[in-house]
mmCIF file of C-alpha atoms in Angstrom:
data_model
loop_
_atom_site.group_PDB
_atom_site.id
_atom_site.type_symbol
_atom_site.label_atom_id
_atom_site.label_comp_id
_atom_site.label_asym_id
_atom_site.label_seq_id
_atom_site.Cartn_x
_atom_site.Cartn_y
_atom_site.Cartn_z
ATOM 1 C CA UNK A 48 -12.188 -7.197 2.291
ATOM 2 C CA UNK A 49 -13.968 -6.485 5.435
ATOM 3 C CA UNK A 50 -16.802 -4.157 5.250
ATOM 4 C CA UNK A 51 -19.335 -2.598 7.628
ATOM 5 C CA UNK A 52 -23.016 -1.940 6.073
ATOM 6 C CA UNK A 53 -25.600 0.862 8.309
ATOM 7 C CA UNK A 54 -28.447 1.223 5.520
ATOM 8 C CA UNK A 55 -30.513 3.501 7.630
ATOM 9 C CA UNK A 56 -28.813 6.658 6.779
ATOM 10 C CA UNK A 57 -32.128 8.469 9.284
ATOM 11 C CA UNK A 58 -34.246 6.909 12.081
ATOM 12 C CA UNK A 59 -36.707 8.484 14.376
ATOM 13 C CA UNK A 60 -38.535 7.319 17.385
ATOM 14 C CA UNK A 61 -40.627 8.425 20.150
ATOM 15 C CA UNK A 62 -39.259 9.109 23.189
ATOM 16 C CA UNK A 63 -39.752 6.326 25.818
ATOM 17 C CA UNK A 64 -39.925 3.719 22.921
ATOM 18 C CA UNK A 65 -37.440 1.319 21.609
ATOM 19 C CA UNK A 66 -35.252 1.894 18.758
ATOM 20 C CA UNK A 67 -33.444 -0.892 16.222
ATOM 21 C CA UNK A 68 -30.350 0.212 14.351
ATOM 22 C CA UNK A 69 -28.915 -1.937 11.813
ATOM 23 C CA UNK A 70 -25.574 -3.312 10.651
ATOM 24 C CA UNK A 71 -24.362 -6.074 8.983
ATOM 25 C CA UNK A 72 -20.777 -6.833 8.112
ATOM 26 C CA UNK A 73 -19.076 -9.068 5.994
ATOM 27 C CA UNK A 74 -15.638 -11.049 6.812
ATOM 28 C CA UNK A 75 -13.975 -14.387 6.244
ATOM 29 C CA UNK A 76 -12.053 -14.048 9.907
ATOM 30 C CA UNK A 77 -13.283 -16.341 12.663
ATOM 31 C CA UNK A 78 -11.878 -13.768 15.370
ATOM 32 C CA UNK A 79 -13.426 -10.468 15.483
ATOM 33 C CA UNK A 80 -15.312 -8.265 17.591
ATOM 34 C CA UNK A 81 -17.768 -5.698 16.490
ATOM 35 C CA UNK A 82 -18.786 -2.270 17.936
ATOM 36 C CA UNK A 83 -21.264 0.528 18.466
ATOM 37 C CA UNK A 84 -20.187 4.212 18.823
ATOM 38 C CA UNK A 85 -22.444 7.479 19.313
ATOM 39 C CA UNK A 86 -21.247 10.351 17.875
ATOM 40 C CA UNK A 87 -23.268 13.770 19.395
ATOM 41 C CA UNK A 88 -23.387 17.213 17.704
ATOM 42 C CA UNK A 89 -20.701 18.063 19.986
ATOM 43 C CA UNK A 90 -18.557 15.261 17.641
ATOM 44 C CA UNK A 91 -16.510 13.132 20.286
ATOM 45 C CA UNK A 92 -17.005 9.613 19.327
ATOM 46 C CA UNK A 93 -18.488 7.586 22.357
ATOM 47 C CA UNK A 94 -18.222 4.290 23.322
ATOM 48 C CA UNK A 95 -21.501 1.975 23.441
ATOM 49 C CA UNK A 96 -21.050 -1.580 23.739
ATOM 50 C CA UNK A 97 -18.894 -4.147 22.312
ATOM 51 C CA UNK A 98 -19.485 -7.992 20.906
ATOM 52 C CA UNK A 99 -16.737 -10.487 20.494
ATOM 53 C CA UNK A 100 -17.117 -13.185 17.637
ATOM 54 C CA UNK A 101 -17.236 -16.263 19.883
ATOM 55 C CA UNK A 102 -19.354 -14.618 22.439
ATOM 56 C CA UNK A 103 -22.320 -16.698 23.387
ATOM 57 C CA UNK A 104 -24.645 -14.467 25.105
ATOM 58 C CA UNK A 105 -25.629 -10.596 23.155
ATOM 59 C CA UNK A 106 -23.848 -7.818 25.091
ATOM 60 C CA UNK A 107 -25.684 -5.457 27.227
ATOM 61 C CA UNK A 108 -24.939 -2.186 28.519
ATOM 62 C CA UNK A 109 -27.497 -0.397 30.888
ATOM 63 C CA UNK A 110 -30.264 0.874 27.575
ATOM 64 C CA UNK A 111 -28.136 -0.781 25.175
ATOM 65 C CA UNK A 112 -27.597 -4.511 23.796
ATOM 66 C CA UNK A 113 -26.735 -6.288 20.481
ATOM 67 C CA UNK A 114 -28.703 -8.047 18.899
ATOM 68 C CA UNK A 115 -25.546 -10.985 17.240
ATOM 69 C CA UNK A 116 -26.642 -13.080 14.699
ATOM 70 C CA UNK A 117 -23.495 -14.408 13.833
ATOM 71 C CA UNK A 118 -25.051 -16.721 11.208
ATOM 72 C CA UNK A 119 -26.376 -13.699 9.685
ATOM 73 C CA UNK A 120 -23.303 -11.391 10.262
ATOM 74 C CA UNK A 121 -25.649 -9.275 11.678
ATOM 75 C CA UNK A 122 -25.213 -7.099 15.055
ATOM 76 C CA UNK A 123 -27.879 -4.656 15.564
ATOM 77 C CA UNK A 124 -27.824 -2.269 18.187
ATOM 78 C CA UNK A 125 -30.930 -2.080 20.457
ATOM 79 C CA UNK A 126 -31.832 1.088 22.550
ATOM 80 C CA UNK A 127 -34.683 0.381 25.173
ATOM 81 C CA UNK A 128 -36.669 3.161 26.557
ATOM 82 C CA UNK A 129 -35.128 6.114 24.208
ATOM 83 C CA UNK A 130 -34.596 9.871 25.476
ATOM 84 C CA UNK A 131 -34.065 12.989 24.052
ATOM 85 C CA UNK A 132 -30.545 12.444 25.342
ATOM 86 C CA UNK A 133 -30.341 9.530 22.496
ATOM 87 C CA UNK A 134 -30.224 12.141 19.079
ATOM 88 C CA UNK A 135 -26.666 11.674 17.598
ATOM 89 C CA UNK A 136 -24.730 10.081 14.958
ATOM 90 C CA UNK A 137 -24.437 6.187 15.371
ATOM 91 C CA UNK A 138 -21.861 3.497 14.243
ATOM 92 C CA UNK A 139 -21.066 0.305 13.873
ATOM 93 C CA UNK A 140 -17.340 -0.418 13.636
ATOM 94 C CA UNK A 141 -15.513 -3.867 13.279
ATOM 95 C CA UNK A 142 -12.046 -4.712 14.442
ATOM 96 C CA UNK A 143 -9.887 -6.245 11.845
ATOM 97 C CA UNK A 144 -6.825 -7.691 13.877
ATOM 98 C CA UNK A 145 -4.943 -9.116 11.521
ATOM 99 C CA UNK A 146 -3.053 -8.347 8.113
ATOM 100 C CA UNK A 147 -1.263 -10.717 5.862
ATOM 101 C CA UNK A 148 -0.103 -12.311 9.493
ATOM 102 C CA UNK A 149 0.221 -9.010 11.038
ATOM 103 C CA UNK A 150 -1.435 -7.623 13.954
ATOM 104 C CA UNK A 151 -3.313 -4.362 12.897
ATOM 105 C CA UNK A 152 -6.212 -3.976 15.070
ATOM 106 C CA UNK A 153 -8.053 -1.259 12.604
ATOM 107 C CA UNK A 154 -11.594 -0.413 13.451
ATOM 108 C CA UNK A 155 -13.604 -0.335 10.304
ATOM 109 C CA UNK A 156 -16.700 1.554 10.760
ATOM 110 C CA UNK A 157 -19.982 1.776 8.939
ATOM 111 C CA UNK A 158 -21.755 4.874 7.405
ATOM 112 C CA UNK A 159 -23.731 5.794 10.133
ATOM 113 C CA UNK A 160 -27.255 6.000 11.106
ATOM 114 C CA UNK A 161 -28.533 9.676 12.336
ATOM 115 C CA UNK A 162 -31.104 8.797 15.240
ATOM 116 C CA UNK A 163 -33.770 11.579 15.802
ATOM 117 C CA UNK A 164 -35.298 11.647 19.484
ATOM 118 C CA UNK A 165 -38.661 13.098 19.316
ATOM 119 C CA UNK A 166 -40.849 13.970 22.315
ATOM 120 C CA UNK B 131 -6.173 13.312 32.296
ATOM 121 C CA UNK B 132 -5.437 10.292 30.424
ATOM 122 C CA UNK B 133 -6.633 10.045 27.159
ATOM 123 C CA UNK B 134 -5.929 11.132 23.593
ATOM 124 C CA UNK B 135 -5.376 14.888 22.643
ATOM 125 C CA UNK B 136 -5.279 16.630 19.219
ATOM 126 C CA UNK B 137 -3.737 19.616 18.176
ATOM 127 C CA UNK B 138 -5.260 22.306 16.499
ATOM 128 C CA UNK B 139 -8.483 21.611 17.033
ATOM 129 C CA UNK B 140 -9.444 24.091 13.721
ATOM 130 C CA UNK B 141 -7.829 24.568 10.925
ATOM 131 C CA UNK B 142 -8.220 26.736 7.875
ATOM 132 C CA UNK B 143 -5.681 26.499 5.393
ATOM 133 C CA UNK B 144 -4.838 27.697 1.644
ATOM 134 C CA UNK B 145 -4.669 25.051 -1.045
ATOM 135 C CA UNK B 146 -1.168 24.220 -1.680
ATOM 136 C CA UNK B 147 -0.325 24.998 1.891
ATOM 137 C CA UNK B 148 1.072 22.636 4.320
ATOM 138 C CA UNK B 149 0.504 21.765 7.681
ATOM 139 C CA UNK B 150 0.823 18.558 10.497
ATOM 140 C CA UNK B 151 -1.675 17.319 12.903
ATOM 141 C CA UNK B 152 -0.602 15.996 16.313
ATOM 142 C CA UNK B 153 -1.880 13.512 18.213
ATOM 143 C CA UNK B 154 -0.609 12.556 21.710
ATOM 144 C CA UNK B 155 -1.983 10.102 24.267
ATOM 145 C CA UNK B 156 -0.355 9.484 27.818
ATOM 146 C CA UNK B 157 -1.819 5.467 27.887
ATOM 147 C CA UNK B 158 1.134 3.897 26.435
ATOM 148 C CA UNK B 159 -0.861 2.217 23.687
ATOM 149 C CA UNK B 160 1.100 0.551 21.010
ATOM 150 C CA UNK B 161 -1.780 0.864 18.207
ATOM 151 C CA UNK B 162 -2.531 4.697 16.587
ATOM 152 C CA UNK B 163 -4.751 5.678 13.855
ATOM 153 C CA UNK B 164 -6.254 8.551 11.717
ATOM 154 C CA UNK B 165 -9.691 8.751 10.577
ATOM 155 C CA UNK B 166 -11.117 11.230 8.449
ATOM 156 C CA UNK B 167 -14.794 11.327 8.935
ATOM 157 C CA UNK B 168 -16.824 13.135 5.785
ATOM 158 C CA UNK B 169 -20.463 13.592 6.172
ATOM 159 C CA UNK B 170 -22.416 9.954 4.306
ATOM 160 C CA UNK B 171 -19.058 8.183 4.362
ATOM 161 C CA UNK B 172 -18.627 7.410 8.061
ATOM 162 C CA UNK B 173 -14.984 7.394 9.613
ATOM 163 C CA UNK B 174 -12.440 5.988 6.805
ATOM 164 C CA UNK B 175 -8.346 5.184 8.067
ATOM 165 C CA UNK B 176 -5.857 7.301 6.455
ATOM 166 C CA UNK B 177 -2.869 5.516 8.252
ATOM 167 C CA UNK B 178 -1.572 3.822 11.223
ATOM 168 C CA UNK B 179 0.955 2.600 13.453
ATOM 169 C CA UNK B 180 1.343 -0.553 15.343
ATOM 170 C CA UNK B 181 3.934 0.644 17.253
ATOM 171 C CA UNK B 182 6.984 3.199 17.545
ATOM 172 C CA UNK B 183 9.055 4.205 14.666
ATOM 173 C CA UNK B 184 6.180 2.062 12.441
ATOM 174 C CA UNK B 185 3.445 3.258 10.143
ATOM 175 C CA UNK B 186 1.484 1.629 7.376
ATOM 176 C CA UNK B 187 -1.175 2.832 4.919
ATOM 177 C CA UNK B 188 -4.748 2.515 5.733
ATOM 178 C CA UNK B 189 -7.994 3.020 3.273
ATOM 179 C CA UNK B 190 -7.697 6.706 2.185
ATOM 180 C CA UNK B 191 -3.542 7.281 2.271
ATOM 181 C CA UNK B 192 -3.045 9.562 -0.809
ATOM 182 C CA UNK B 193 -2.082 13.017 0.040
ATOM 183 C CA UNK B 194 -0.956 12.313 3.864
ATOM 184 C CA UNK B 195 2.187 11.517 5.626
ATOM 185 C CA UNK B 196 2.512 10.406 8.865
ATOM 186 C CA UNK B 197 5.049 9.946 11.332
ATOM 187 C CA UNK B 198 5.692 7.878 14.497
ATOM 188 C CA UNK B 199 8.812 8.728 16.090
ATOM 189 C CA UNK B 200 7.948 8.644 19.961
ATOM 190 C CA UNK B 201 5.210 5.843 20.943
ATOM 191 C CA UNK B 202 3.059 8.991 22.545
ATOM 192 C CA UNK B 203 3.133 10.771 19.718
ATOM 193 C CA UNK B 204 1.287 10.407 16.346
ATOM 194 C CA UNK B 205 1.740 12.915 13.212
ATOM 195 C CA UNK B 206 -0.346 13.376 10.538
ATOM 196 C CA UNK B 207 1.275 15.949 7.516
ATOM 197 C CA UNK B 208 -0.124 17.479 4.513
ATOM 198 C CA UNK B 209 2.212 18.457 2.018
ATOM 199 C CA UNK B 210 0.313 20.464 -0.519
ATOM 200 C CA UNK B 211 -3.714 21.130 0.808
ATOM 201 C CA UNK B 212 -6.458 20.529 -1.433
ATOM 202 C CA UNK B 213 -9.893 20.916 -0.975
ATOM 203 C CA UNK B 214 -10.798 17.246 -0.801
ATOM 204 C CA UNK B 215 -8.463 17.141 2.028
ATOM 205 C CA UNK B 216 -11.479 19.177 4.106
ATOM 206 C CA UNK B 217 -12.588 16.946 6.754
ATOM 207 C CA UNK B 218 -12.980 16.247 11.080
ATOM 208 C CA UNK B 219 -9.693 13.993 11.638
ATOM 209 C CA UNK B 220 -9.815 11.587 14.460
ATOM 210 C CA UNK B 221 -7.221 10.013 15.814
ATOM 211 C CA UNK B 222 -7.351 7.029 18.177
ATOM 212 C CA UNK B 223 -5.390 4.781 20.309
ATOM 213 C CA UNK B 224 -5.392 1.203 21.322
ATOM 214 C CA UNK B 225 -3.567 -0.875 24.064
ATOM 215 C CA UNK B 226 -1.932 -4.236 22.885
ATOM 216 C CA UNK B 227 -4.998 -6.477 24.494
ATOM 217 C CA UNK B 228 -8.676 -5.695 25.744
ATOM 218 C CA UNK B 229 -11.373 -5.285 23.369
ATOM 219 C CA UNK B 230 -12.866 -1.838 24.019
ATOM 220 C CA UNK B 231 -9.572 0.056 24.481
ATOM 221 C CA UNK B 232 -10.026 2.155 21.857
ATOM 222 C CA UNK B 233 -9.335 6.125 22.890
ATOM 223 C CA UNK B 234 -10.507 8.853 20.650
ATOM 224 C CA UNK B 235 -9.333 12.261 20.458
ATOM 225 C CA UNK B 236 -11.806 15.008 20.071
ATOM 226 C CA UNK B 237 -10.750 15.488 16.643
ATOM 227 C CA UNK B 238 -9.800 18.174 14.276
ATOM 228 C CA UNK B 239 -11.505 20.157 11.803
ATOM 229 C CA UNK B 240 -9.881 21.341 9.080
ATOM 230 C CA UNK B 241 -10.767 23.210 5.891
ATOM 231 C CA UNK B 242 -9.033 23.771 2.766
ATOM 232 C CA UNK B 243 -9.891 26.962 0.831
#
């Protein structure tokens, strides 16, 4: 089965510094594409920045990018240059698209990592 | 605006009572889902639909019902409340290709007394 793995359940970092978060994930599909949400106190579930499996080049979106090492099944998400703005909730998800032959699509997300800002 | 929308967005209910969620989105995706997101065990898929009049069970299915007779619209029931049933519930849609079409509502928050 497909699983997600986040084992930093708490980070913190200084603002203006970088920030790793972790995730790994484990699948036997050659087609998949992996994801990054941020989740505020507010609780809407935001969009970060998305990877497909037989992408060469990491994504990168404005302070974010993934670090894909697909060797390692590993896509970490990088922030550069953190703010205050930066505290929430953050997943990894993976898209499983199929099901014994049928298309699901199902995001499958990680635990979550709780990023703490500090200034 | 476009997007997904959830009704209530709070809930308190008594255990044994009953109650549905909606979910509606105006993007004509084919692909809906509910999430129930409890705190340490990130966002787990109660069921889902990959298109109208279909639905399929997901990771966490017992207790739940869902329904999926219009393609905008996406039910979630509760026959008999417990209080493991207290959770945020998320639902989300997807279009049929491109890979960050994922919509999420602003989700629900129920709890069972």
């Amino acid at each position: 089965a497909q699983k997600i793995t986040q084992t930093q359940p708490g980070m913190f970092v200084q603002e203006k510094e970088a920030v790793t978060l972790d995730c790994t994930y484990d699948t036997s599909d050659q087609s998949y594409g992996l994801f990054w949400y941020k989740q505020p106190s507010s609780g809407e579930m935001i969009f970060l920045i998305y990877q497909g499996s037989y992408d060469e080049q990491n994504a990168t979106e404005g302070r974010y990018s993934l670090n894909f090492q697909k060797a390692r099944k590993s896509a970490n998400l990088v922030i550069s240059a953190s703010q205050l703005g930066d505290s929430a909730m953050y997943f990894c998800a993976m898209r499983e698209k199929y099901v014994n032959g049928g298309a699901t699509n199902k995001l499958i997300f990680g635990t979550g990592t709780l990023l703490a800002v500090q200034p | 605006n476009a997007g997904v929308t959830q009704t209530p967005k709070f809930r308190v209910l008594k255990t044994g009572q009953s109650m549905t969620l909606l979910c509606a989105q105006d993007m004509n995706h084919e692909y809906m889902y509910w999430y129930r997101q409890d705190p340490g065990m990130g966002l787990r898929l109660i069921h889902y639909s990959v298109g109208e009049g279909t639905t399929a069970k997901g990771e966490v299915p017992d207790g739940y019902n869902v329904s999926r007779l219009k393609k905008q619209n996406f039910l979630l029931g509760l026959e008999s409340a417990a209080p493991s049933q207290t959770s945020v519930y998320f639902c989300a849609s997807r279009a049929p290709t491109g890979f960050h079409g994922y919509t999420f509502g602003s989700g629900t928050r129920l709890t069972v007394v």
